[in-house]
Coordinates of C-alpha atoms in Angstrom, one line a residue:
M896 CA 137.2 64.3 124.5
T897 CA 134.8 61.8 125.8
L898 CA 133.7 60.5 122.4
I899 CA 136.0 59.5 119.5
C900 CA 134.4 56.7 117.5
P901 CA 130.8 57.6 116.7
T902 CA 128.0 55.2 117.3
D903 CA 125.3 54.5 114.7
F904 CA 123.0 56.7 116.8
D905 CA 125.5 59.6 116.8
I906 CA 125.7 59.4 113.0
H907 CA 121.9 59.2 112.8
L908 CA 121.6 62.4 115.0
F909 CA 124.2 64.2 112.9
H910 CA 122.3 63.6 109.7
E911 CA 119.1 64.6 111.4
G912 CA 120.5 67.9 112.6
Q913 CA 120.3 66.9 116.2
C914 CA 123.9 66.1 117.1
F915 CA 125.1 68.9 119.2
E916 CA 128.5 67.4 120.2
S917 CA 129.7 66.4 116.8
Y918 CA 133.2 67.7 117.6
G919 CA 133.5 64.6 119.8
F920 CA 134.2 62.4 116.8
F921 CA 134.7 64.7 113.8
G922 CA 138.2 66.2 113.3
A923 CA 141.5 64.7 114.6
H924 CA 141.5 63.0 117.9
I925 CA 144.4 61.3 119.8
Q926 CA 143.5 57.8 120.9
E927 CA 145.0 54.4 121.6
R928 CA 144.1 51.3 119.6
N929 CA 145.5 47.9 120.5
G930 CA 148.2 49.5 122.6
I931 CA 149.3 51.9 119.9
V932 CA 148.7 55.7 120.2
G933 CA 147.8 57.5 117.1
T934 CA 145.2 59.9 115.7
N935 CA 141.7 59.1 114.4
F936 CA 140.4 61.4 111.6
C937 CA 136.8 61.8 110.7
V938 CA 135.3 64.1 108.1
W939 CA 132.0 64.7 106.3
A940 CA 132.4 64.9 102.5
P941 CA 129.2 63.5 100.9
H942 CA 130.1 64.1 97.2
A943 CA 133.7 62.9 97.3
N944 CA 134.8 59.9 95.4
Q945 CA 137.9 59.5 97.7
V946 CA 139.4 61.2 100.7
S947 CA 142.9 60.8 102.1
V948 CA 144.8 62.4 105.0
V949 CA 148.0 64.2 103.9
G950 CA 150.7 66.0 105.7
N951 CA 154.4 66.3 106.4
F952 CA 154.3 62.7 107.8
N953 CA 153.6 61.3 104.3
S954 CA 155.1 64.1 102.2
W955 CA 151.6 65.3 101.4
N956 CA 150.9 62.1 99.4
G957 CA 147.8 60.4 100.5
E958 CA 148.2 57.2 98.5
N959 CA 148.8 55.1 101.7
H960 CA 146.4 57.0 103.9
Q961 CA 143.0 56.7 102.1
M962 CA 140.0 57.1 104.4
E963 CA 137.2 54.6 104.7
R964 CA 133.7 55.7 103.8
M965 CA 131.4 54.8 106.8
N966 CA 128.0 55.4 105.2
E967 CA 126.2 56.5 102.1
E968 CA 125.8 60.1 103.5
G969 CA 129.6 60.6 103.2
I970 CA 131.3 60.3 106.6
W971 CA 134.9 59.2 106.1
T972 CA 137.3 57.9 108.8
L973 CA 140.9 56.7 109.3
F974 CA 143.2 55.9 112.2
I975 CA 146.9 56.6 111.7
A976 CA 149.2 55.0 114.2
N977 CA 152.1 56.9 115.8
L978 CA 150.8 60.3 114.7
G979 CA 150.4 62.8 117.4
V980 CA 150.1 66.4 118.6
G981 CA 151.7 69.1 116.4
E982 CA 151.5 67.3 113.1
L983 CA 150.2 69.3 110.1
Y984 CA 147.5 67.8 108.0
K985 CA 144.8 68.4 105.4
Y986 CA 142.2 66.3 103.6
E987 CA 143.0 65.4 99.9
I988 CA 139.6 65.1 98.3
I989 CA 139.0 63.5 94.9
T990 CA 135.8 65.0 93.5
K991 CA 133.2 63.4 91.3
T992 CA 135.0 64.9 88.3
G993 CA 138.3 63.4 89.3
T994 CA 139.8 66.7 90.5
S995 CA 142.1 66.7 93.5
I996 CA 141.6 69.5 96.1
L997 CA 143.2 70.1 99.5
K998 CA 141.0 71.2 102.4
A999 CA 141.7 72.2 106.0
D1000 CA 139.7 70.2 108.5
P1001 CA 136.3 71.9 109.3
Y1002 CA 136.7 70.5 112.9
A1003 CA 140.4 71.3 113.4
F1004 CA 141.2 72.5 116.9
Y1005 CA 144.3 74.4 115.8
S1006 CA 145.6 75.8 112.6
E1007 CA 148.8 77.1 111.1
I1008 CA 149.5 80.9 111.3
R1009 CA 148.4 82.7 108.2
P1010 CA 149.2 82.8 105.3
N1011 CA 149.8 79.0 105.8
S1012 CA 146.6 77.1 106.1
A1013 CA 147.1 73.5 107.3
S1014 CA 145.3 72.1 110.3
I1015 CA 147.3 71.0 113.3
I1016 CA 146.6 68.0 115.5
Y1017 CA 146.0 69.4 119.0
D1018 CA 144.8 67.9 122.3
L1019 CA 142.3 70.3 124.0
S1020 CA 142.4 68.4 127.3
G1021 CA 144.7 69.1 130.2
Y1022 CA 143.9 72.7 131.0
K1023 CA 143.2 73.3 134.8
W1024 CA 140.3 75.7 135.1
S1025 CA 140.0 77.8 138.3
D1026 CA 136.9 79.8 137.5
Q1027 CA 134.4 77.9 139.6
K1028 CA 133.5 81.0 141.7
W1029 CA 132.7 83.0 138.6
R1030 CA 130.5 80.3 137.2
R1031 CA 128.6 80.0 140.6
R1032 CA 128.2 83.8 140.7
K1033 CA 126.9 83.8 137.1
R1034 CA 124.2 81.3 138.1
R1035 CA 123.1 83.5 140.9
K1036 CA 123.1 86.8 139.0
Q1037 CA 120.4 87.3 136.4
P1038 CA 121.6 89.6 133.6
Y1039 CA 118.3 91.4 133.2
D1040 CA 118.3 93.3 136.5
N1041 CA 122.1 93.7 136.8
P1042 CA 124.5 96.1 135.1
I1043 CA 126.1 95.0 131.8
S1044 CA 128.7 97.2 130.2
I1045 CA 130.6 95.5 127.4
Y1046 CA 134.0 96.6 126.0
E1047 CA 134.1 95.5 122.3
V1048 CA 137.7 94.6 121.3
H1049 CA 139.6 93.7 118.2
L1050 CA 142.6 91.9 119.6
G1051 CA 144.8 92.6 116.6
S1052 CA 144.6 96.4 116.9
W1053 CA 143.8 97.1 120.6
K1054 CA 147.6 97.3 121.3
V1055 CA 150.7 95.9 119.6
K1056 CA 154.3 95.5 120.5
E1057 CA 156.9 98.2 119.6
N1058 CA 158.1 96.2 116.6
G1059 CA 154.5 95.9 115.4
D1060 CA 154.0 92.2 116.4
L1061 CA 150.7 91.2 117.8
L1062 CA 150.3 90.6 121.6
S1063 CA 149.7 87.0 122.6
Y1064 CA 146.7 85.7 124.5
S1065 CA 149.0 85.6 127.6
E1066 CA 150.2 89.2 127.1
L1067 CA 146.6 90.4 126.4
A1068 CA 145.6 88.8 129.7
K1069 CA 148.2 90.8 131.5
E1070 CA 147.3 94.1 129.9
L1071 CA 143.7 94.0 128.7
I1072 CA 142.1 92.6 131.8
P1073 CA 143.4 95.2 134.2
Y1074 CA 142.4 97.9 131.7
V1075 CA 138.9 96.6 131.5
I1076 CA 138.6 96.4 135.3
E1077 CA 140.0 100.0 135.7
H1078 CA 137.3 101.3 133.3
G1079 CA 134.4 99.5 135.0
F1080 CA 133.3 97.2 132.2
T1081 CA 131.6 94.0 133.1
H1082 CA 132.3 92.0 129.9
I1083 CA 134.8 91.9 127.1
E1084 CA 133.3 91.2 123.6
L1085 CA 135.9 89.9 121.1
L1086 CA 135.5 90.3 117.4
P1087 CA 135.4 86.8 115.9
I1088 CA 138.4 84.8 116.9
I1089 CA 137.8 81.7 114.8
E1090 CA 140.6 81.0 112.4
H1091 CA 140.5 83.3 109.3
P1092 CA 142.9 83.9 106.5
Y1093 CA 142.6 87.7 106.0
D1094 CA 143.4 90.1 108.8
R1095 CA 141.1 92.8 107.5
S1096 CA 138.1 90.5 107.6
W1097 CA 138.4 91.0 111.4
G1098 CA 137.4 87.3 111.8
Y1099 CA 134.0 87.7 110.2
Q1100 CA 135.0 85.5 107.2
G1101 CA 136.3 82.3 108.7
T1102 CA 137.7 79.0 107.7
G1103 CA 138.2 77.2 111.1
Y1104 CA 135.1 77.4 113.3
Y1105 CA 136.6 75.1 115.9
S1106 CA 140.0 76.6 115.8
V1107 CA 140.7 79.7 117.9
T1108 CA 143.0 81.8 115.7
S1109 CA 146.6 81.0 116.0
R1110 CA 147.6 84.7 115.5
F1111 CA 147.7 85.2 119.3
G1112 CA 148.7 81.8 120.5
T1113 CA 147.4 78.3 121.3
P1114 CA 144.0 77.1 122.4
H1115 CA 145.2 76.5 125.9
E1116 CA 146.6 80.0 126.1
F1117 CA 143.1 81.3 125.1
M1118 CA 141.6 79.1 127.7
N1119 CA 143.9 80.8 130.2
F1120 CA 142.8 84.3 128.9
V1121 CA 139.2 83.4 129.6
N1122 CA 140.0 81.9 133.0
E1123 CA 141.8 85.0 134.1
C1124 CA 138.9 87.2 132.9
H1125 CA 136.6 85.1 135.1
E1126 CA 138.9 85.3 138.1
A1127 CA 138.8 89.1 137.6
D1128 CA 134.9 89.0 137.5
I1129 CA 134.8 89.8 133.8
G1130 CA 132.6 87.9 131.4
V1131 CA 133.7 86.9 127.9
V1132 CA 131.5 87.3 124.8
I1133 CA 132.6 86.3 121.3
D1134 CA 131.3 87.5 118.0
W1135 CA 130.0 84.4 116.2
V1136 CA 129.2 84.1 112.5
P1137 CA 126.7 81.3 111.7
G1138 CA 125.4 83.0 108.6
H1139 CA 128.3 83.0 106.0
F1140 CA 131.9 82.0 105.5
C1141 CA 134.8 82.9 103.3
K1142 CA 135.5 81.3 99.9
D1143 CA 139.3 80.7 100.3
A1144 CA 140.3 77.5 98.6
H1145 CA 141.3 75.6 101.7
G1146 CA 138.1 76.4 103.6
L1147 CA 134.5 75.2 103.7
Y1148 CA 133.5 76.5 100.3
M1149 CA 132.6 73.7 97.8
F1150 CA 134.3 71.4 100.3
D1151 CA 134.1 68.2 98.3
G1152 CA 133.8 69.9 94.9
E1153 CA 130.1 70.6 95.2
P1154 CA 128.0 72.7 97.6
T1155 CA 128.3 71.0 101.0
F1156 CA 128.0 73.6 103.8
E1157 CA 126.4 76.2 101.5
Y1158 CA 123.1 76.5 99.6
Y1159 CA 123.0 74.7 96.3
H1160 CA 121.4 77.5 94.2
E1161 CA 123.7 80.5 93.4
K1162 CA 121.1 83.1 94.3
D1163 CA 120.8 81.6 97.8
R1164 CA 124.4 80.7 98.2
E1165 CA 126.3 83.8 97.1
N1166 CA 126.6 86.8 99.4
Y1167 CA 127.7 89.3 96.8
E1168 CA 128.2 92.2 99.2
W1169 CA 130.7 90.5 101.3
G1170 CA 132.1 88.0 98.8
T1171 CA 131.2 85.1 101.0
A1172 CA 129.0 82.0 100.8
N1173 CA 125.9 81.6 103.0
F1174 CA 125.5 78.5 105.1
D1175 CA 122.7 76.2 104.1
L1176 CA 120.8 76.6 107.4
G1177 CA 118.1 74.1 106.3
K1178 CA 120.6 71.2 105.8
P1179 CA 120.6 69.0 108.9
E1180 CA 124.4 68.3 108.9
V1181 CA 125.1 72.1 108.8
Q1182 CA 122.8 72.6 111.7
S1183 CA 124.7 69.9 113.6
F1184 CA 128.0 71.5 112.6
L1185 CA 127.0 75.0 113.7
I1186 CA 125.1 74.2 116.9
S1187 CA 127.9 71.9 118.0
N1188 CA 130.3 74.8 117.4
A1189 CA 128.4 77.0 119.8
I1190 CA 128.3 74.3 122.4
F1191 CA 132.0 73.6 121.8
W1192 CA 132.9 77.2 122.8
V1193 CA 130.9 77.0 125.9
E1194 CA 132.2 73.5 126.9
Y1195 CA 135.9 73.9 126.2
F1196 CA 136.5 77.6 126.5
H1197 CA 133.8 78.6 129.1
I1198 CA 132.5 81.4 126.9
D1199 CA 129.8 83.5 128.5
G1200 CA 127.9 84.7 125.5
F1201 CA 127.6 85.0 121.7
R1202 CA 126.9 88.1 119.7
V1203 CA 125.4 86.4 116.7
D1204 CA 126.4 88.4 113.7
A1205 CA 124.2 89.5 110.8
V1206 CA 120.9 88.0 111.9
A1207 CA 119.0 90.1 109.4
N1208 CA 121.0 88.5 106.6
M1209 CA 119.8 85.1 107.8
L1210 CA 116.2 85.9 108.5
Y1211 CA 115.6 87.0 104.9
W1212 CA 116.7 85.4 101.7
P1213 CA 119.6 87.2 100.1
N1214 CA 119.6 88.6 96.5
S1215 CA 115.9 89.3 96.6
N1216 CA 114.2 92.6 95.8
E1217 CA 111.7 91.9 98.6
L1218 CA 112.0 90.8 102.2
V1219 CA 111.2 87.1 101.9
E1220 CA 111.4 85.1 105.1
N1221 CA 114.0 82.3 105.2
H1222 CA 112.1 79.8 107.2
H1223 CA 115.1 77.5 107.4
A1224 CA 117.1 80.2 109.2
V1225 CA 114.2 81.0 111.6
Q1226 CA 114.0 77.4 112.6
F1227 CA 117.7 77.1 112.9
L1228 CA 118.0 80.1 115.2
K1229 CA 115.3 78.8 117.5
K1230 CA 117.0 75.4 117.6
L1231 CA 120.3 77.0 118.3
N1232 CA 119.1 79.1 121.2
E1233 CA 117.2 76.2 122.7
A1234 CA 120.3 74.0 122.5
V1235 CA 122.7 76.6 124.0
F1236 CA 120.4 77.6 126.8
A1237 CA 119.9 73.9 127.6
R1238 CA 123.6 73.7 128.1
D1239 CA 124.1 77.0 129.9
P1240 CA 120.9 78.7 131.1
D1241 CA 122.8 81.8 132.1
I1242 CA 124.5 82.5 128.8
L1243 CA 124.1 85.7 126.8
M1244 CA 122.6 85.1 123.3
I1245 CA 122.7 88.5 121.6
A1246 CA 121.2 89.1 118.2
E1247 CA 122.8 91.7 115.9
D1248 CA 119.6 92.4 114.1
S1249 CA 118.8 95.6 112.2
T1250 CA 115.2 94.6 111.3
D1251 CA 111.9 95.0 113.1
W1252 CA 111.4 91.2 113.3
P1253 CA 109.1 90.8 116.4
M1254 CA 109.9 88.8 119.5
V1255 CA 113.6 88.3 118.9
T1256 CA 114.3 88.1 122.6
A1257 CA 111.1 86.2 123.5
P1258 CA 111.3 82.5 124.4
T1259 CA 110.7 80.0 121.6
S1260 CA 107.9 78.5 123.7
S1261 CA 106.1 81.9 123.2
G1262 CA 106.8 82.1 119.5
G1263 CA 110.0 84.1 119.7
L1264 CA 113.5 83.5 118.3
G1265 CA 114.8 82.6 121.7
F1266 CA 117.6 85.2 122.1
N1267 CA 117.8 87.0 125.4
Y1268 CA 119.3 90.2 124.1
K1269 CA 119.3 92.3 120.9
W1270 CA 121.4 95.2 119.7
N1271 CA 119.3 98.3 119.5
M1272 CA 120.4 99.4 116.1
G1273 CA 117.5 101.8 115.7
W1274 CA 118.5 103.8 118.9
M1275 CA 122.1 103.9 117.8
N1276 CA 121.3 105.2 114.3
D1277 CA 118.8 107.7 115.6
I1278 CA 121.0 109.2 118.3
L1279 CA 124.0 109.5 116.1
T1280 CA 122.0 111.2 113.4
Y1281 CA 120.8 113.6 116.0
M1282 CA 124.2 114.3 117.4
E1283 CA 125.7 114.9 113.9
T1284 CA 123.0 117.5 113.3
S1285 CA 124.0 121.1 114.0
P1286 CA 122.4 122.4 117.3
E1287 CA 120.5 125.1 115.3
Q1288 CA 118.7 122.3 113.5
R1289 CA 118.2 119.8 116.2
H1290 CA 114.7 120.9 117.0
N1291 CA 113.8 119.5 113.5
F1292 CA 115.1 116.1 114.6
H1293 CA 113.6 116.0 118.1
H1294 CA 111.9 112.7 117.3
K1295 CA 115.2 111.0 116.8
V1296 CA 115.7 111.1 120.6
T1297 CA 112.2 110.3 121.7
F1298 CA 111.3 107.6 119.2
S1299 CA 113.4 104.8 120.9
L1300 CA 111.2 105.0 124.0
L1301 CA 108.2 103.9 122.0
Y1302 CA 109.7 100.5 121.6
A1303 CA 112.5 100.3 124.3
F1304 CA 110.7 97.6 126.2
S1305 CA 109.5 95.5 123.3
E1306 CA 112.8 93.5 123.5
N1307 CA 115.7 93.1 125.9
F1308 CA 118.1 95.7 124.3
I1309 CA 121.8 96.4 124.4
L1310 CA 122.7 99.9 123.3
P1311 CA 125.8 99.6 121.0
F1312 CA 128.4 102.0 119.9
S1313 CA 130.3 99.3 118.0
H1314 CA 133.2 99.1 115.6
D1315 CA 130.7 99.4 112.6
E1316 CA 130.1 103.0 113.5
V1317 CA 133.7 104.2 113.6
V1318 CA 135.2 102.7 110.4
H1319 CA 135.0 103.0 106.6
G1320 CA 134.9 106.8 106.6
K1321 CA 132.2 107.1 109.2
K1322 CA 134.6 109.0 111.6
S1323 CA 135.1 108.3 115.3
L1324 CA 132.4 109.1 117.8
L1325 CA 134.3 112.2 118.9
N1326 CA 134.8 113.5 115.3
K1327 CA 131.1 113.0 114.5
M1328 CA 130.3 115.7 117.0
P1329 CA 129.8 119.2 115.4
G1330 CA 131.5 122.3 116.6
D1331 CA 134.9 123.3 117.8
Y1332 CA 137.4 121.2 119.8
W1333 CA 135.8 121.9 123.2
Q1334 CA 132.3 121.4 121.9
K1335 CA 133.2 118.0 120.4
F1336 CA 134.3 116.7 123.8
A1337 CA 131.4 118.2 125.6
Q1338 CA 128.9 116.5 123.3
L1339 CA 130.7 113.2 123.5
R1340 CA 130.4 113.3 127.3
L1341 CA 126.7 114.1 126.9
L1342 CA 126.3 111.3 124.4
Y1343 CA 127.9 108.8 126.8
G1344 CA 125.9 110.1 129.7
Y1345 CA 122.7 109.7 127.7
M1346 CA 123.6 106.1 126.7
I1347 CA 124.2 105.2 130.3
T1348 CA 120.9 106.7 131.6
H1349 CA 118.8 105.3 128.7
P1350 CA 117.1 102.0 129.3
G1351 CA 119.2 99.0 128.0
K1352 CA 122.5 97.4 128.6
K1353 CA 125.7 99.1 127.2
L1354 CA 128.4 98.4 124.7
L1355 CA 131.4 100.6 123.6
F1356 CA 134.0 99.8 121.0
M1357 CA 137.6 100.2 122.1
G1358 CA 139.1 103.7 121.9
G1359 CA 135.8 105.4 122.6
E1360 CA 136.6 105.5 126.3
F1361 CA 139.4 108.0 125.7
G1362 CA 137.9 109.8 122.7
Q1363 CA 140.0 108.4 119.9
F1364 CA 139.9 111.2 117.3
D1365 CA 140.7 109.2 114.2
E1366 CA 138.3 106.4 113.1
W1367 CA 139.4 102.9 113.8
K1368 CA 142.6 101.9 111.9
D1369 CA 142.3 98.1 111.9
L1370 CA 146.0 97.6 111.0
E1371 CA 147.4 99.8 113.8
Q1372 CA 147.0 99.9 117.5
L1373 CA 144.8 102.5 119.2
D1374 CA 146.1 106.0 119.5
W1375 CA 147.4 105.6 123.1
F1376 CA 149.5 108.7 122.9
L1377 CA 146.3 110.7 123.1
D1378 CA 146.2 110.1 126.9
D1379 CA 149.0 112.7 127.1
Y1380 CA 146.6 115.3 125.9
E1381 CA 144.5 116.9 128.6
M1382 CA 141.0 116.6 127.1
H1383 CA 141.5 112.9 126.2
S1384 CA 142.8 112.2 129.6
K1385 CA 139.8 113.9 131.2
I1386 CA 137.2 112.2 129.1
R1387 CA 138.8 108.9 130.1
T1388 CA 138.4 110.0 133.7
Y1389 CA 134.8 110.9 133.0
Y1390 CA 134.0 107.5 131.4
K1391 CA 135.5 105.6 134.3
E1392 CA 133.4 107.6 136.8
L1393 CA 130.4 107.2 134.6
M1394 CA 130.8 103.5 134.8
Q1395 CA 131.1 103.7 138.6
L1396 CA 127.9 105.6 138.7
Y1397 CA 126.2 103.1 136.4
R1398 CA 127.2 100.1 138.4
K1399 CA 126.3 101.7 141.7
Q1400 CA 122.9 103.2 141.0
K1401 CA 120.3 100.4 140.7
A1402 CA 117.8 102.8 139.0
L1403 CA 120.1 102.6 136.0
F1404 CA 119.8 98.8 135.5
E1405 CA 117.3 97.0 137.6
L1406 CA 114.3 97.8 135.5
D1407 CA 116.0 98.1 132.1
H1408 CA 113.4 96.0 130.3
V1409 CA 110.1 97.1 131.8
E1410 CA 108.2 100.4 131.3
S1411 CA 107.9 101.1 135.0
G1412 CA 111.7 101.8 135.1
F1413 CA 111.4 104.9 132.9
E1414 CA 109.3 108.1 133.0
W1415 CA 109.5 111.2 130.9
I1416 CA 109.4 114.5 132.7
D1417 CA 109.6 116.9 129.8
V1418 CA 109.7 115.4 126.3
N1419 CA 108.4 118.4 124.3
N1420 CA 111.1 121.1 124.8
L1421 CA 112.0 121.3 121.1
E1422 CA 113.4 124.8 121.0
Q1423 CA 115.9 124.4 123.8
S1424 CA 116.6 120.7 122.9
I1425 CA 116.4 119.7 126.5
F1426 CA 115.1 116.3 127.5
S1427 CA 114.4 115.3 131.1
F1428 CA 113.3 111.9 132.5
I1429 CA 113.3 109.7 135.6
R1430 CA 115.0 106.3 136.0
K1431 CA 113.7 104.0 138.7
G1432 CA 114.9 101.0 140.6
K1433 CA 112.8 98.2 142.1
K1434 CA 112.6 100.1 145.4
E1435 CA 110.5 103.2 145.6
N1436 CA 113.4 105.2 147.0
D1437 CA 115.8 104.3 144.1
L1438 CA 115.1 107.2 141.8
L1439 CA 117.2 109.4 139.5
V1440 CA 116.3 112.6 137.7
I1441 CA 118.2 113.2 134.5
I1442 CA 118.4 116.4 132.4
C1443 CA 120.1 116.4 128.9
N1444 CA 120.9 119.7 127.2
F1445 CA 121.8 119.3 123.5
K1446 CA 122.6 123.0 122.9
P1447 CA 125.7 125.0 123.8
I1448 CA 123.7 127.3 126.2
V1449 CA 123.8 127.3 130.0
Y1450 CA 120.5 127.7 131.9
H1451 CA 120.4 129.0 135.4
D1452 CA 117.3 128.6 137.6
Y1453 CA 115.9 126.0 135.2
K1454 CA 112.7 124.5 136.6
I1455 CA 111.8 120.9 136.3
G1456 CA 109.0 118.8 137.8
V1457 CA 109.9 116.1 140.3
P1458 CA 107.8 113.5 142.1
L1459 CA 109.1 113.7 145.7
E1460 CA 109.2 116.5 148.2
T1461 CA 112.8 116.1 149.3
E1462 CA 116.3 117.2 148.6
Y1463 CA 118.2 116.2 145.4
V1464 CA 121.9 115.8 145.1
E1465 CA 123.8 116.1 141.9
V1466 CA 125.6 112.8 141.4
L1467 CA 126.9 113.4 137.8
N1468 CA 127.5 116.6 135.8
S1469 CA 129.3 116.1 132.5
D1470 CA 130.3 119.8 132.6
D1471 CA 132.5 119.4 135.7
A1472 CA 135.9 121.0 135.3
R1473 CA 137.5 117.7 136.2
Y1474 CA 136.1 116.3 132.9
G1475 CA 137.1 119.3 130.8
G1476 CA 133.8 121.1 131.2
S1477 CA 133.0 124.8 132.0
N1478 CA 132.1 123.8 135.6
Q1479 CA 128.4 124.8 135.5
V1480 CA 127.6 122.5 138.4
N1481 CA 125.1 122.3 141.2
K1482 CA 127.3 122.2 144.3
R1483 CA 124.7 122.0 147.0
N1484 CA 121.7 119.8 147.6
I1485 CA 118.5 121.3 146.1
K1486 CA 115.2 121.2 148.0
A1487 CA 112.2 120.4 145.9
A1488 CA 109.6 123.2 146.1
E1489 CA 105.8 122.9 146.1
G1490 CA 104.1 123.8 142.9
E1491 CA 103.1 121.5 140.1
M1492 CA 105.2 121.3 136.9
H1493 CA 105.4 118.8 134.1
G1494 CA 102.6 116.9 135.7
K1495 CA 104.6 116.4 138.9
P1496 CA 103.6 117.8 142.3
F1497 CA 106.9 119.5 143.1
H1498 CA 109.7 121.1 141.2
L1499 CA 113.4 121.9 141.3
S1500 CA 115.4 125.0 140.2
V1501 CA 118.7 123.9 138.9
T1502 CA 121.6 124.9 136.7
V1503 CA 121.7 123.1 133.3
P1504 CA 125.2 123.1 131.7
P1505 CA 125.8 123.6 128.0
Y1506 CA 126.0 120.4 126.0
G1507 CA 125.7 118.6 129.3
I1508 CA 123.9 115.9 131.2
V1509 CA 123.0 116.3 134.9
V1510 CA 121.9 113.4 137.1
F1511 CA 120.2 114.0 140.5
R1512 CA 119.5 111.4 143.1
A1513 CA 116.7 112.0 145.6
V1514 CA 118.0 112.3 149.1
K1515 CA 115.3 110.9 151.3
K1516 CA 115.8 111.7 155.0
R1517 CA 114.1 109.9 157.9
G1518 CA 110.6 111.2 158.5
E1519 CA 110.2 113.1 155.2
K1520 CA 107.1 112.4 153.2
A1521 CA 107.3 111.1 149.7
N1522 CA 103.9 110.7 148.0
G1523 CA 102.2 110.7 151.3
K1524 CA 104.4 108.0 152.9
K1525 CA 107.0 108.1 155.6
V1526 CA 110.5 107.5 154.2
R1527 CA 112.8 105.8 156.5
R1528 CA 116.1 106.0 154.6
N1529 CA 118.8 108.6 155.1
V1530 CA 121.2 109.0 152.2
T1531 CA 123.3 112.1 152.1
S1532 CA 126.6 111.2 150.3
R1533 CA 127.4 112.2 146.8
G1534 CA 127.7 109.4 144.2

């Protein structure tokens, strides 16, 4: 750490909500004073009458280790000589009423393994990073016109040891990273890994925002996990929860006996649905605490992005019968994004927002919230509602598929099939599909194909890639035994090859966020439940034609309008026998015929498989005309 003893200016910035490296002096820091090595402690407890440091070193009796109050705003500090790494500690706080309470350090860098709750003195320095190439590549590659495919992971239930023990960060690096590479993902997104007391909160109800959870190992071991991800060309995104925190006695709640990190009034403070307390986002010290925390993960753990949880719960005041804007939260989110992008201009700041709040991904200078990505919750809800509808009734829900394209380019979207959709009785993606065993797999392949060809970046929760049949069981590992079953093995093959196609075809990602990258061919085929459209890259000759059939009927000699007079090659067919389909494929290149259809000057006659998606790429040979121009590229290979 470069800063241990705060200056008057540092303290001033903290109380102004402008100190974005407050971790440099708050918490427990090893230092040397007058030739003696020890630990300096610093904590903010504005309502406390007295604060002491307690631990094993003083038998949890703080009488001889009372902290000094530095200012009226309640910053307390103490240097303890000959106290070093590995020591357990808490703050003993005497409240205004004379009550003694024990609290973990809000800025602790390491914590005891649950159910124990003490903070641990830890030195974050010393890890040797070797991810310089990754960081240079990240600076060169803008996310907007590059493929992004995120694998969402809960580390506690992705895989466990035979005896049920959790894998360590080191073991996860050896197993999870190769798996992610094999399946073509570009990023790993981790459910919150801040310290949290209850496994089944999945990290969303935290106590230690600066403490990477000790369930899986030490902070240095997590640094190594991130470093190995980067060396493998995999980005790391973490779920981050700046809206609310848990109310366990050792945590942030009523930290010094009175509301400190949370709102003062109960109707603002209490999050009754989750049993948590809402951060007071208008309090300057809380802003310094949270924004510093985001910077901390970037600075010390080289995190590549944040999925900011429950943005809707921050934008509007809780416990109100009407949607009332929380202007404190709006200003906080803008300040947060400005500060993080100032530190890392290439980071992913992703809003998990279910509202229609405008300009979430617009710069703050233009009046936006300043994120660069937003989960497309509307698309996810609509397409899953459509898929769960019986094929006989899907013509009544046609708009569920088409509606997303009315707003697809209003924000920079990520299309999520997240953990929230496969838990609490919602069933797995595979089991949401209607019909028999074969039909469920066919429709899941169709759903994944539609996600990959729809504008927007991609996210899939673990287990979806091999068609987990049960919904997510958060206290057990994934059902890895399913890979021994043919259809599960085949859908995993399908998903891997789908990712290869996605990362290879520029038309599927280069123009994700602009209208010119998408064009409907036929959007009105209600009775057959067939949708057809074009995806385009930046170059004129990067063009894909996509047909999605949401009914269990095969169509031969199906005619579809196309823009170019050339041959088209099938580069994906979800009904291929290799994927478990009925093999209604287009084996040969298909030459576009003259004759207007669907407003296009030419048309194709193709086979459309049941519950299938087909993707064709235009094969433009030297000398052929496309829209009256000479095409000077010759592409004949499949894929």
